[in-house]
CSV table of C-alpha atoms in Angstrom, one decimal:
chain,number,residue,atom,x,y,z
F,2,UNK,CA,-99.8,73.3,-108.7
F,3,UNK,CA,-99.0,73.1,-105.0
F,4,UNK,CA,-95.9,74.5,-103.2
F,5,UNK,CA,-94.3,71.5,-101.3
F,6,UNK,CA,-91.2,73.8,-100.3
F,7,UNK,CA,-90.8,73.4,-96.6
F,8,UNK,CA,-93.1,70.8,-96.2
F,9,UNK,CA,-92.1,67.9,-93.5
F,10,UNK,CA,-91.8,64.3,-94.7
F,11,UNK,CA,-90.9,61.4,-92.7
F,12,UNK,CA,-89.6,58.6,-94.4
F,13,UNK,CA,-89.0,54.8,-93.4
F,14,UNK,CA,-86.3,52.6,-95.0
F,15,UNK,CA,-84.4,56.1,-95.9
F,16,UNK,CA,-80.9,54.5,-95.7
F,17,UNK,CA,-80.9,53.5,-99.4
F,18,UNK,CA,-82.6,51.8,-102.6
F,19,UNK,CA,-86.1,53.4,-102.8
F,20,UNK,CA,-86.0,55.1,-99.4
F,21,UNK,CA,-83.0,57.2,-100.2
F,22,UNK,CA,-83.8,58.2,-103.5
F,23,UNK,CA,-87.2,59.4,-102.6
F,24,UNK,CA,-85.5,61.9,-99.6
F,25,UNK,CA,-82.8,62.5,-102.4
F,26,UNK,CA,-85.8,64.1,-104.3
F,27,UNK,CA,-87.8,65.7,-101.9
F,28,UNK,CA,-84.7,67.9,-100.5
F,29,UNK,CA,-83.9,68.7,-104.1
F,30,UNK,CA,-87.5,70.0,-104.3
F,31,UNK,CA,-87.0,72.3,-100.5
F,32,UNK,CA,-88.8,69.5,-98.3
F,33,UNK,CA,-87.5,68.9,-94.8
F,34,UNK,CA,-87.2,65.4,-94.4
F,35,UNK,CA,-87.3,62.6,-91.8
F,36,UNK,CA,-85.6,59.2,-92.6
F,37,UNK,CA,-85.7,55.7,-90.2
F,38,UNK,CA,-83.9,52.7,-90.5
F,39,UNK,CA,-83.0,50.3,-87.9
F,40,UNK,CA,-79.5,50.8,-87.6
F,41,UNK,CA,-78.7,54.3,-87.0
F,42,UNK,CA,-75.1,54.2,-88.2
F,43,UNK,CA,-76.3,53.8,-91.0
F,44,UNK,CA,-79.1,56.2,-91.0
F,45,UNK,CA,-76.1,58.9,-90.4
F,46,UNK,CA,-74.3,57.3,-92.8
F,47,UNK,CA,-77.4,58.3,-95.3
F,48,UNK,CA,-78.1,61.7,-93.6
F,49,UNK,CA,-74.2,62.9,-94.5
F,50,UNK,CA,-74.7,61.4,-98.3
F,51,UNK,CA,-78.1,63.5,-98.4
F,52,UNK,CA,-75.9,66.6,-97.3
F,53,UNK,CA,-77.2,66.4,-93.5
F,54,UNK,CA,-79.3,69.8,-94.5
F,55,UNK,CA,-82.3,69.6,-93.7
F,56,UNK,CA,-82.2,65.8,-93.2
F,57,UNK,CA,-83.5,64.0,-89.3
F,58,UNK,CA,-81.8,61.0,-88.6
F,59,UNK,CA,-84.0,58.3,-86.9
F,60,UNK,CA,-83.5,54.9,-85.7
F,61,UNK,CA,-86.5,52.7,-85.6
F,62,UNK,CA,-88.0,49.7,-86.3
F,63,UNK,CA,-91.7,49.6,-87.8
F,64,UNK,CA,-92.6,46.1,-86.8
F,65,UNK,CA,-92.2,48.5,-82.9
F,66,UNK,CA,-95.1,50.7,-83.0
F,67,UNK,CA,-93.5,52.5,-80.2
F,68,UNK,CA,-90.4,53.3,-82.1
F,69,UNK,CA,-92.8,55.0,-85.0
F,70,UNK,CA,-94.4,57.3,-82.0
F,71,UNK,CA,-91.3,58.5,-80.8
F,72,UNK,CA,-90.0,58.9,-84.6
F,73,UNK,CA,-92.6,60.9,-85.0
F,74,UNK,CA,-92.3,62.7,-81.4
F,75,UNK,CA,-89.0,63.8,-82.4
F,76,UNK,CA,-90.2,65.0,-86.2
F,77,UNK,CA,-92.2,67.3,-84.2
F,78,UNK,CA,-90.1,68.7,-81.7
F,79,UNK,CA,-87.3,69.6,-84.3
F,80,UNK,CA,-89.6,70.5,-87.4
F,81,UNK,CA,-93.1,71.7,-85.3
F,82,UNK,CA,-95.1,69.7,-88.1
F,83,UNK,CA,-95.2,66.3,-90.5
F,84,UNK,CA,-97.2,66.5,-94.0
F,85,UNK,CA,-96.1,63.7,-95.7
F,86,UNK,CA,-95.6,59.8,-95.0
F,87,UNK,CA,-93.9,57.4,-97.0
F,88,UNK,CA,-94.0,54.4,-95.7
F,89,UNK,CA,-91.2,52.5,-97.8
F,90,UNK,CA,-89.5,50.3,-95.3
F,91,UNK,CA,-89.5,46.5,-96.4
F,92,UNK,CA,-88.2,43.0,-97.0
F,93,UNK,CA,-88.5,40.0,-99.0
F,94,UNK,CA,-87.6,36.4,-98.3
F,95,UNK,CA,-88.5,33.9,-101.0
F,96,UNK,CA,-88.9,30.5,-101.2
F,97,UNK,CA,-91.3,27.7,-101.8
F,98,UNK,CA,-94.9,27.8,-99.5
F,99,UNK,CA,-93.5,24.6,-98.4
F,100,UNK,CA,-90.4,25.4,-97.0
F,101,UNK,CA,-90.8,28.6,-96.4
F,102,UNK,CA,-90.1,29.5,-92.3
F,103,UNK,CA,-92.1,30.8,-89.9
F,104,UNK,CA,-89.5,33.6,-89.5
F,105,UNK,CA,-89.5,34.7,-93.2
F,106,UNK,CA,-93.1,34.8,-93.0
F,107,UNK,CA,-93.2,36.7,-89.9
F,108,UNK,CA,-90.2,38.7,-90.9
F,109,UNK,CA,-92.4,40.0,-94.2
F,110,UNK,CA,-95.8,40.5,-92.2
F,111,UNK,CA,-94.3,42.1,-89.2
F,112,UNK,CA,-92.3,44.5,-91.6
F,113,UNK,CA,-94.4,45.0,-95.0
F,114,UNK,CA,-97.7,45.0,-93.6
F,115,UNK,CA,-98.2,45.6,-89.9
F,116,UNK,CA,-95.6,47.6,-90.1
F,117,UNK,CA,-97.0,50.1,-93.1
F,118,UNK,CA,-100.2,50.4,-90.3
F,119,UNK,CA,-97.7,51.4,-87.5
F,120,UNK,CA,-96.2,54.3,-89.6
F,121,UNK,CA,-99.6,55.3,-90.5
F,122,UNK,CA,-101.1,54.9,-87.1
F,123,UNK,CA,-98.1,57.0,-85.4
F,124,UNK,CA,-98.4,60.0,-87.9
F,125,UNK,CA,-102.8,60.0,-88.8
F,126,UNK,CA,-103.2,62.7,-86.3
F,127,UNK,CA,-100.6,65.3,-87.5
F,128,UNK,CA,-101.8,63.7,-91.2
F,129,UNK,CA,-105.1,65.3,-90.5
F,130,UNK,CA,-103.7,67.9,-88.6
F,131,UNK,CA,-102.1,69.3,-91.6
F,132,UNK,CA,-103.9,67.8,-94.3
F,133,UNK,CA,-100.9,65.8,-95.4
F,134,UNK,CA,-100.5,62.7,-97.9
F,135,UNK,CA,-99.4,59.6,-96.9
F,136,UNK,CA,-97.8,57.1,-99.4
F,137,UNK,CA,-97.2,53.4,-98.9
F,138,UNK,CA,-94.8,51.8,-101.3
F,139,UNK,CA,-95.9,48.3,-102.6
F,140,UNK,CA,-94.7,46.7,-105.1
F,141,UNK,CA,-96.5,45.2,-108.5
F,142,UNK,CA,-95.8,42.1,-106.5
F,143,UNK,CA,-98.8,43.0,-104.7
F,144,UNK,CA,-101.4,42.1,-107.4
F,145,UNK,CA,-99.3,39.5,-109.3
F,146,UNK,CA,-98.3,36.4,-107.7
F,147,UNK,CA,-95.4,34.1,-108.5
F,148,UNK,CA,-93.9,31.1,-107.5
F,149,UNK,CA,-91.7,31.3,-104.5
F,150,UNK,CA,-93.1,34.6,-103.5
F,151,UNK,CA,-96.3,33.3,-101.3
F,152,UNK,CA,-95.0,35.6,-98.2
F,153,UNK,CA,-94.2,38.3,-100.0
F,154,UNK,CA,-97.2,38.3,-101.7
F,155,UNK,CA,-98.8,38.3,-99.0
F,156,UNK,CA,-97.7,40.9,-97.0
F,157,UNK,CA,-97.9,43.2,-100.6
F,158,UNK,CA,-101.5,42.4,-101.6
F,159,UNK,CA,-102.2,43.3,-97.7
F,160,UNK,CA,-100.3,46.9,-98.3
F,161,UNK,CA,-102.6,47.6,-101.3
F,162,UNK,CA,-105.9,46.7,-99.8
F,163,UNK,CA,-104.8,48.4,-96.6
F,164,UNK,CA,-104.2,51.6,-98.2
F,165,UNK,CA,-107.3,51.4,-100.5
F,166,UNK,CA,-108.9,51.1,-97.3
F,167,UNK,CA,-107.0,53.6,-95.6
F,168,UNK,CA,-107.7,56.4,-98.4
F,169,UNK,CA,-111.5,55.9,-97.8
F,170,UNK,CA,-111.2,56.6,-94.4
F,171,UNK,CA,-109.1,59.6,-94.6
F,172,UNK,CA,-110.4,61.2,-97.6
F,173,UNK,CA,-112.7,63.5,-95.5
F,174,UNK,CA,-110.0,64.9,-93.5
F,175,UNK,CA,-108.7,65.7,-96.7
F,176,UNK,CA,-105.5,63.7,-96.3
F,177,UNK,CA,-104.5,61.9,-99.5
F,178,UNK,CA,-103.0,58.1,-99.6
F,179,UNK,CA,-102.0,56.5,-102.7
F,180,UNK,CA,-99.8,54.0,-102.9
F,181,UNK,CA,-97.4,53.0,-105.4
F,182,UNK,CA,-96.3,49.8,-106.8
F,183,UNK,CA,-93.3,49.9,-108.6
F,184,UNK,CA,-91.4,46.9,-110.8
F,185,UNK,CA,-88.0,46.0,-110.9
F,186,UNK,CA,-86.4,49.1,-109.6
F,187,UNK,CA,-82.4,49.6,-109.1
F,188,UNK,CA,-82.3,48.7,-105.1
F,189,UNK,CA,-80.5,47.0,-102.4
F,190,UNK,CA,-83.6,45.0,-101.9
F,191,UNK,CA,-83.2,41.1,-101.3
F,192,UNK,CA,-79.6,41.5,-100.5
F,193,UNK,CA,-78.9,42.9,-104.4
F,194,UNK,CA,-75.8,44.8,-105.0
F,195,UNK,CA,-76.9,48.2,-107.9
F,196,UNK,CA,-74.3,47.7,-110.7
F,197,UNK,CA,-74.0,48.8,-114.3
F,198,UNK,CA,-76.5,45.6,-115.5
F,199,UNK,CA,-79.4,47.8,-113.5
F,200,UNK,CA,-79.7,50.5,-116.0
F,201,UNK,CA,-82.7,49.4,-117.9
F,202,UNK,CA,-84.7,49.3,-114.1
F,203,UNK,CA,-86.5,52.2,-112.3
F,204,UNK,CA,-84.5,54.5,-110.7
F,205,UNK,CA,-85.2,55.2,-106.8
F,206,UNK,CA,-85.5,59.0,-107.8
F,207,UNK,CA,-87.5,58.2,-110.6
F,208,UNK,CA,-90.1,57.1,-107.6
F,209,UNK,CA,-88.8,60.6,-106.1
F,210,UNK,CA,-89.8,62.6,-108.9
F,211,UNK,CA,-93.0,60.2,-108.9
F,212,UNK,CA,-94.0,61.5,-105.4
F,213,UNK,CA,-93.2,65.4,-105.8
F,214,UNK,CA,-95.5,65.5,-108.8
F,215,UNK,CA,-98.4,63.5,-106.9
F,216,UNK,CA,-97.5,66.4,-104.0
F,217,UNK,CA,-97.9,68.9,-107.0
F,218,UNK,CA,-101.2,68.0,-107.9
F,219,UNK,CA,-104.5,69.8,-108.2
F,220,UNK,CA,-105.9,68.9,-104.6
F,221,UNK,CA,-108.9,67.7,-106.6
F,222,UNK,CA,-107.2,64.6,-108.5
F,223,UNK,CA,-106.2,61.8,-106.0
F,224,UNK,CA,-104.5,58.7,-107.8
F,225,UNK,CA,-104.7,56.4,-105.1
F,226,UNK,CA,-103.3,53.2,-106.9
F,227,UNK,CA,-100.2,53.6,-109.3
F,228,UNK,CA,-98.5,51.1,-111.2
F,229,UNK,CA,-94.7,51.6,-112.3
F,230,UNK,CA,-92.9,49.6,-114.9
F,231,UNK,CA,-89.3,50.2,-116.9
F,232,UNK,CA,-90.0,51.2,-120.3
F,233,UNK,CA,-88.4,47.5,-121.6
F,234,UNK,CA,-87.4,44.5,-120.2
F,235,UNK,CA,-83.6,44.0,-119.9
């Protein structure tokens, strides 16, 4: 089993649902951790929830690949190092093909997919550096289509095969990328309020526990592609 105490993770989206739960996790488990978002009150409103100990606040925005270099400037020059990636950050508008907007669509691109290969593309050289893991959160949304979900589809399908791709590059650096693709998890996602009725869903630190035991793991085994369900349907 591998010792992920002190390790440095940088997280996008880290101001709640799925972001927050994951950096709930990893702090529980003695990793330093790194979270974005693009407002930064509240990013410190997250930080003080976490406990502020050994928590980074960051503002930025992945669709600016700028703003993921300096996130990850500053990572450096307060923690000296960054192991893991998870790149959770993203958004769904849904609507007919036919009526969806052009800024839905580019909304959902800009932040799902091109901005998954700016996290990546800011943090691959300390990734190899350090021999780290990088995680992309999907969603099973990204190899089952619906009605009314033709962007976000999209921009899902392009996060796996991006990270599929992505772990055959990097796999000889010995950096691992899996990415994870959960269901219906309790979230904030698509303007949702969690409540009581959410119970029967994923929990965000159920993907937290998901990711420390993939840290854990024999350094031999590399399960690039998970699928997440709840147990039952509500």
């Amino acid at each position: 089993m591998q010792n992920i105490e002190n390790k440095v993770a940088y997280i996008t989206g880290g101001t709640k649902g799925i972001g927050f739960g994951i950096a709930k996790t990893l702090v529980e488990n003695g990793v330093k951790v790194a979270i974005s978002g693009r407002d930064i009150e509240a990013v410190n409103k997250a930080k003080e929830e976490l406990g502020n100990e050994n928590i980074l606040a960051l503002q930025a925005d992945v669709r600016n690949f700028d703003d993921e270099v300096k996130a990850v400037e500053k990572i450096i020059a307060t923690y000296g190092k960054l192991d893991i990636v998870i790149a959770n950050a993203g958004v769904g508008k849904f609507a007919p093909v036919d009526e969806m907007s052009l800024d839905d669509w580019n909304m959902m691109i800009d932040t799902n997919l091109t901005g998954v290969f700016h996290t990546l593309k800011a943090t691959v050289e300390q990734l190899k550096q350090n021999k780290g893991y990088y995680f992309s959160i999907a969603s099973l949304a990204g190899t089952n289509f619906f009605a009314q979900g033709a962007g976000y589809n999209a921009s899902k399908f392009g996060v796996v095969g991006f990270t599929q791709a992505a772990m055959l590059d990097l796999r000889n650096y010995d950096v691992k990328c899996t990415t994870i693709m959960p269901g219906s998890v309790t979230s904030h996602f698509n303007e949702h309020v969690p409540n009581e009725t959410d119970e029967w869903k994923i929990q965000p630190t159920d993907l937290g526990q998901m990711i420390v035991d993939l840290l854990k793991m024999n350094p031999n085994v590399l399960p690039s592609k998970v699928e997440v369900r709840p147990t039952k349907t509500k």
